[in-house]
XYZ file of C-alpha atoms in Angstrom:
335
model
C -25.354 -10.651 -0.426
C -21.786 -11.646 -0.381
C -20.033 -11.563 2.944
C -16.044 -12.029 2.361
C -13.238 -12.438 4.751
C -9.875 -11.104 3.875
C -6.485 -12.151 4.940
C -3.524 -9.656 4.257
C -0.068 -10.384 5.540
C 2.442 -9.249 2.539
C 4.571 -7.185 4.582
C 5.048 -6.157 8.433
C 1.067 -6.092 9.119
C -1.394 -8.868 9.406
C -4.708 -7.878 9.150
C -8.169 -9.909 8.738
C -11.025 -7.818 7.571
C -14.601 -8.553 6.707
C -16.751 -6.971 4.167
C -20.576 -7.479 3.436
C -21.665 -6.354 0.061
C -19.617 -3.227 -0.025
C -19.458 -2.534 3.691
C -16.455 -2.756 5.789
C -17.900 -4.568 8.923
C -14.338 -5.481 10.882
C -10.984 -4.427 10.113
C -8.498 -5.467 12.984
C -4.426 -5.764 12.259
C -1.360 -6.138 13.973
C 1.930 -4.520 13.061
C 5.519 -5.870 13.705
C 7.641 -3.016 15.090
C 11.197 -3.411 15.101
C 13.705 -1.296 16.984
C 14.855 2.195 15.593
C 17.679 1.892 12.708
C 16.265 -1.800 11.671
C 14.186 -3.007 9.221
C 11.919 -5.949 9.260
C 12.968 -9.570 7.918
C 10.854 -11.994 6.200
C 11.064 -14.849 8.759
C 10.842 -12.539 11.818
C 7.983 -11.051 10.233
C 6.308 -14.281 9.335
C 6.731 -15.929 12.766
C 4.906 -12.192 14.234
C 1.916 -13.003 11.602
C 2.056 -16.727 12.874
C 1.664 -15.857 16.668
C -1.032 -12.937 15.948
C -3.500 -14.412 12.826
C -5.693 -16.368 15.069
C -6.262 -13.678 17.584
C -6.681 -11.135 14.885
C -9.184 -13.493 13.159
C -11.351 -14.178 16.450
C -11.441 -10.292 16.881
C -12.752 -9.706 13.287
C -15.422 -12.548 13.794
C -16.460 -10.892 16.903
C -16.489 -7.438 15.858
C -18.718 -8.480 12.879
C -20.964 -10.564 14.959
C -20.314 -13.462 12.571
C -19.632 -17.142 12.859
C -17.076 -18.580 9.905
C -19.511 -20.605 8.230
C -21.224 -17.170 7.825
C -18.684 -15.956 5.100
C -19.348 -16.825 1.546
C -15.508 -16.681 0.444
C -12.014 -16.867 2.135
C -9.718 -14.038 0.208
C -5.816 -13.989 0.755
C -3.174 -11.861 -0.512
C -1.509 -14.058 -3.364
C 1.256 -11.427 -3.806
C 3.348 -9.106 -4.423
C 5.364 -8.924 -1.066
C 7.691 -10.750 1.078
C 7.362 -14.615 0.442
C 7.634 -15.908 4.348
C 4.932 -13.321 5.636
C 2.763 -14.200 2.390
C 2.816 -17.884 2.843
C 2.160 -17.858 6.831
C -0.977 -15.708 5.648
C -2.119 -18.050 3.033
C -2.000 -21.110 5.073
C -4.265 -19.404 7.611
C -6.391 -18.640 4.863
C -6.257 -22.090 3.424
C -6.868 -23.562 6.977
C -10.215 -21.758 7.724
C -11.383 -22.219 4.104
C -11.281 -25.924 4.272
C -12.536 -26.025 7.865
C -15.689 -23.883 6.917
C -15.972 -25.273 3.661
C -15.795 -22.233 1.769
C -14.134 -21.180 -1.774
C -10.589 -19.382 -1.689
C -9.808 -16.331 -3.575
C -6.317 -15.053 -4.180
C -6.108 -11.351 -4.644
C -3.432 -9.014 -5.903
C -2.464 -6.914 -3.273
C -1.874 -3.580 -5.314
C -5.550 -4.199 -6.804
C -6.811 -4.433 -3.202
C -5.494 -1.027 -2.434
C -7.278 0.354 -5.436
C -10.653 -1.461 -4.930
C -10.499 -0.218 -1.027
C -9.717 3.053 -2.296
C -12.686 3.442 -4.643
C -15.048 1.734 -2.316
C -14.346 4.376 0.658
C -14.079 7.257 -1.428
C -16.636 6.694 -4.082
C -14.054 7.394 -6.823
C -15.686 6.154 -10.089
C -12.657 5.999 -12.415
C -9.554 7.748 -11.010
C -5.822 8.068 -12.162
C -4.317 6.092 -9.275
C -1.068 6.977 -7.236
C -0.329 3.774 -5.518
C 2.574 4.558 -3.099
C 3.645 2.329 -0.554
C 6.885 0.476 1.160
C 7.357 -1.822 -1.901
C 5.192 -0.349 -5.087
C 5.200 3.032 -6.583
C 2.973 3.091 -9.708
C 0.266 5.522 -11.497
C -2.279 3.543 -12.902
C -5.202 4.000 -14.867
C -8.232 1.642 -15.748
C -8.850 0.708 -19.561
C -10.499 -2.268 -21.023
C -10.483 -4.946 -18.168
C -6.840 -3.938 -17.072
C -5.280 -1.555 -14.514
C -2.644 -0.363 -16.702
C 0.866 1.107 -15.335
C 1.300 4.507 -16.785
C 4.696 5.112 -14.704
C 6.534 3.251 -11.953
C 9.846 3.382 -10.047
C 12.615 2.153 -12.020
C 14.551 0.836 -8.597
C 13.023 1.509 -4.994
C 9.620 2.165 -3.926
C 9.118 5.547 -2.094
C 8.261 3.657 0.924
C 11.309 1.899 1.159
C 13.235 5.011 0.328
C 11.463 6.838 3.249
C 12.305 3.831 5.461
C 15.770 3.539 4.791
C 16.518 7.242 5.541
C 14.807 6.740 8.937
C 17.235 3.878 9.648
C 20.025 6.250 8.880
C 18.677 9.093 11.366
C 17.701 6.017 13.908
C 14.194 7.395 14.422
C 11.325 5.160 15.868
C 9.339 2.589 13.587
C 6.534 3.084 16.045
C 3.876 3.503 14.316
C 5.751 3.669 11.268
C 8.846 5.367 10.060
C 7.355 7.045 7.250
C 4.878 8.770 9.885
C 7.749 9.773 11.860
C 9.688 11.559 8.835
C 6.329 13.447 7.990
C 6.328 14.736 11.667
C 9.969 15.952 11.560
C 9.403 17.331 8.173
C 6.841 19.666 9.922
C 9.778 21.234 11.739
C 12.256 21.821 8.529
C 13.062 25.456 7.755
C 15.645 24.569 5.060
C 15.236 22.981 1.489
C 18.238 21.120 0.618
C 18.739 20.672 -3.290
C 18.553 16.903 -3.993
C 18.419 14.895 -7.645
C 15.131 15.256 -9.026
C 14.824 12.157 -10.990
C 11.656 11.718 -13.196
C 12.730 9.720 -16.516
C 9.317 10.220 -18.938
C 6.748 8.777 -16.902
C 8.938 6.629 -14.426
C 10.990 7.867 -11.453
C 13.993 6.820 -9.811
C 14.745 7.027 -5.683
C 17.985 4.980 -5.201
C 20.250 8.021 -6.180
C 18.106 10.746 -4.122
C 18.562 8.377 -1.078
C 22.373 8.250 -1.777
C 22.761 11.842 -1.839
C 20.692 12.538 1.238
C 22.331 9.913 2.998
C 25.482 11.361 2.393
C 24.415 14.876 3.611
C 23.400 13.284 6.846
C 26.810 11.722 7.310
C 28.620 15.078 6.519
C 26.353 18.003 7.446
C 23.960 16.545 9.995
C 23.856 18.836 12.964
C 26.287 21.275 11.118
C 24.399 23.060 8.164
C 21.557 21.057 8.518
C 19.045 19.676 10.853
C 17.045 16.235 10.724
C 13.950 18.192 10.296
C 15.658 20.214 7.183
C 16.680 16.636 5.402
C 13.018 15.043 6.077
C 11.277 18.170 4.735
C 13.661 18.453 1.620
C 13.167 14.795 1.042
C 9.554 14.763 1.198
C 9.204 18.030 -1.246
C 11.652 16.231 -3.697
C 9.781 13.084 -3.796
C 6.155 14.249 -3.819
C 7.009 16.623 -6.133
C 8.153 13.841 -8.597
C 4.825 11.866 -8.140
C 2.587 14.767 -8.481
C 4.364 15.595 -12.164
C 3.743 12.116 -13.215
C 0.261 12.010 -11.967
C -0.701 15.022 -13.719
C 1.003 13.854 -16.976
C -1.263 10.652 -16.617
C -4.090 12.572 -15.792
C -3.795 14.698 -19.031
C -3.161 11.710 -21.201
C -6.483 9.894 -19.935
C -8.528 13.269 -19.662
C -9.222 12.175 -16.067
C -10.742 14.394 -13.437
C -10.274 12.507 -10.457
C -7.036 11.271 -8.933
C -6.650 8.726 -6.293
C -4.083 8.188 -3.735
C -4.071 4.611 -2.366
C -1.035 2.559 -0.128
C 0.811 3.456 3.297
C 2.631 6.483 1.932
C -0.917 7.872 0.774
C -1.756 8.603 4.379
C 0.982 11.721 4.278
C -0.836 14.812 4.669
C 1.699 16.681 2.798
C 1.603 14.482 -0.209
C -2.259 14.681 -0.098
C -1.734 18.873 0.037
C 0.818 18.857 -2.852
C -1.689 16.421 -5.069
C -4.773 18.488 -4.141
C -3.063 21.642 -5.408
C -2.472 20.261 -8.818
C -5.875 18.414 -8.656
C -7.501 21.869 -8.039
C -5.819 23.693 -10.810
C -6.616 21.245 -13.467
C -10.479 21.555 -12.161
C -10.161 17.865 -10.751
C -11.097 15.954 -7.617
C -8.610 14.363 -5.300
C -9.690 11.322 -3.248
C -7.682 10.052 -0.386
C -8.187 7.939 2.785
C -6.930 7.528 6.121
C -4.585 5.272 8.207
C -7.405 2.837 8.557
C -7.535 2.019 4.806
C -4.546 3.121 3.160
C -2.299 0.953 5.276
C -2.129 -2.711 4.422
C -5.417 -4.230 6.071
C -7.540 -7.243 5.623
C -10.678 -5.329 4.367
C -8.949 -4.390 1.251
C -8.196 -7.915 -0.002
C -11.988 -8.916 1.370
C -13.376 -6.088 -0.876
C -11.373 -7.090 -4.004
C -12.052 -10.675 -3.400
C -15.751 -10.203 -3.337
C -15.619 -8.377 -6.619
C -13.577 -11.156 -8.042
C -15.890 -13.866 -6.511
C -18.721 -11.896 -8.048
C -17.477 -12.251 -11.389
C -16.940 -16.087 -10.960
C -13.330 -16.370 -9.672
C -12.199 -18.800 -7.072
C -9.067 -20.958 -6.986
C -8.358 -24.643 -6.661
C -6.329 -25.393 -3.504
C -3.268 -26.507 -5.171
C -3.598 -23.148 -7.376
C -3.301 -21.124 -4.061
C 0.260 -20.450 -4.005
C 1.924 -17.175 -3.368
C 4.419 -15.152 -5.418
C 6.641 -12.131 -4.678
C 6.379 -10.613 -8.148
C 2.470 -10.330 -9.259
C 2.142 -6.941 -11.447
C -1.246 -4.941 -10.959
C -1.277 -5.114 -14.712
C -1.084 -9.221 -14.596
C -4.952 -8.952 -13.546
C -7.819 -9.374 -15.540
C -10.237 -6.909 -14.354
C -13.461 -8.798 -15.223
C -15.851 -7.368 -12.431
C -15.446 -3.915 -14.339
C -17.397 -3.289 -17.520
C -16.933 0.393 -17.810
């Protein structure tokens, strides 16, 4: 029986999760929320995590009914992410690992999302659409590697949504993407926006520029905020469904899994579900507990790595802002 504790703090959420043999037994987190019209900066986000991490750790241990010495390994997000929040979280993980005398396992954030999605949904070998504030990738497993079939060539989809939310000055609570989703439900008019798929890759920066210009010149005249949110979602999600379907056709896959914070979006799930049904495939997705950054996903991926013999020397537990999904040797999978 392996009990793993995971520390996640790559962006504006600090989470500590505990997994026991593939069962999530604790997963509390806190979110750094900024005023409308503002994003979150690295230093202030790191300060938030530093103030919250011990409370979240105590809450996780209490929820699981465990002591720190009961865990087998301490896992933390090595990257990718914002350096200051990553470093703050890694320091907390290093400290408790030394206090408890436990091995450390550095985890790729993206792989954490994939393994949590596979655990919660039961998907076996899906094509994965990973969509979040910092990443947009279409991924499939082959020969001990999560291989990237397509990705954004500029900004991530979550960043695109967040930046447009700042233009509209809508609330960041619980997240700007969630509030755009709610506004989009009231949209009545589909405004034409650039559609930028480039082979298996996508580009969002030009779409953001176009809709920012529309908001500046037409908002309150020919279009409403709801119309713009609706149009932005429909365009972005259609692009993602297109490249995901292409990857499924190439791999001959009958499963598709959506992970990452934007994966909570019900409209994205609906559009992907229509495509999957037409192909005779199955859609797998999770809710906010597991789509959004959380400690349990780091614990789960770390437990799999630890079970395959991985652990890091203390001097190797640095963090990095750049850590690609396909840089990880997935030696815990043999299929």
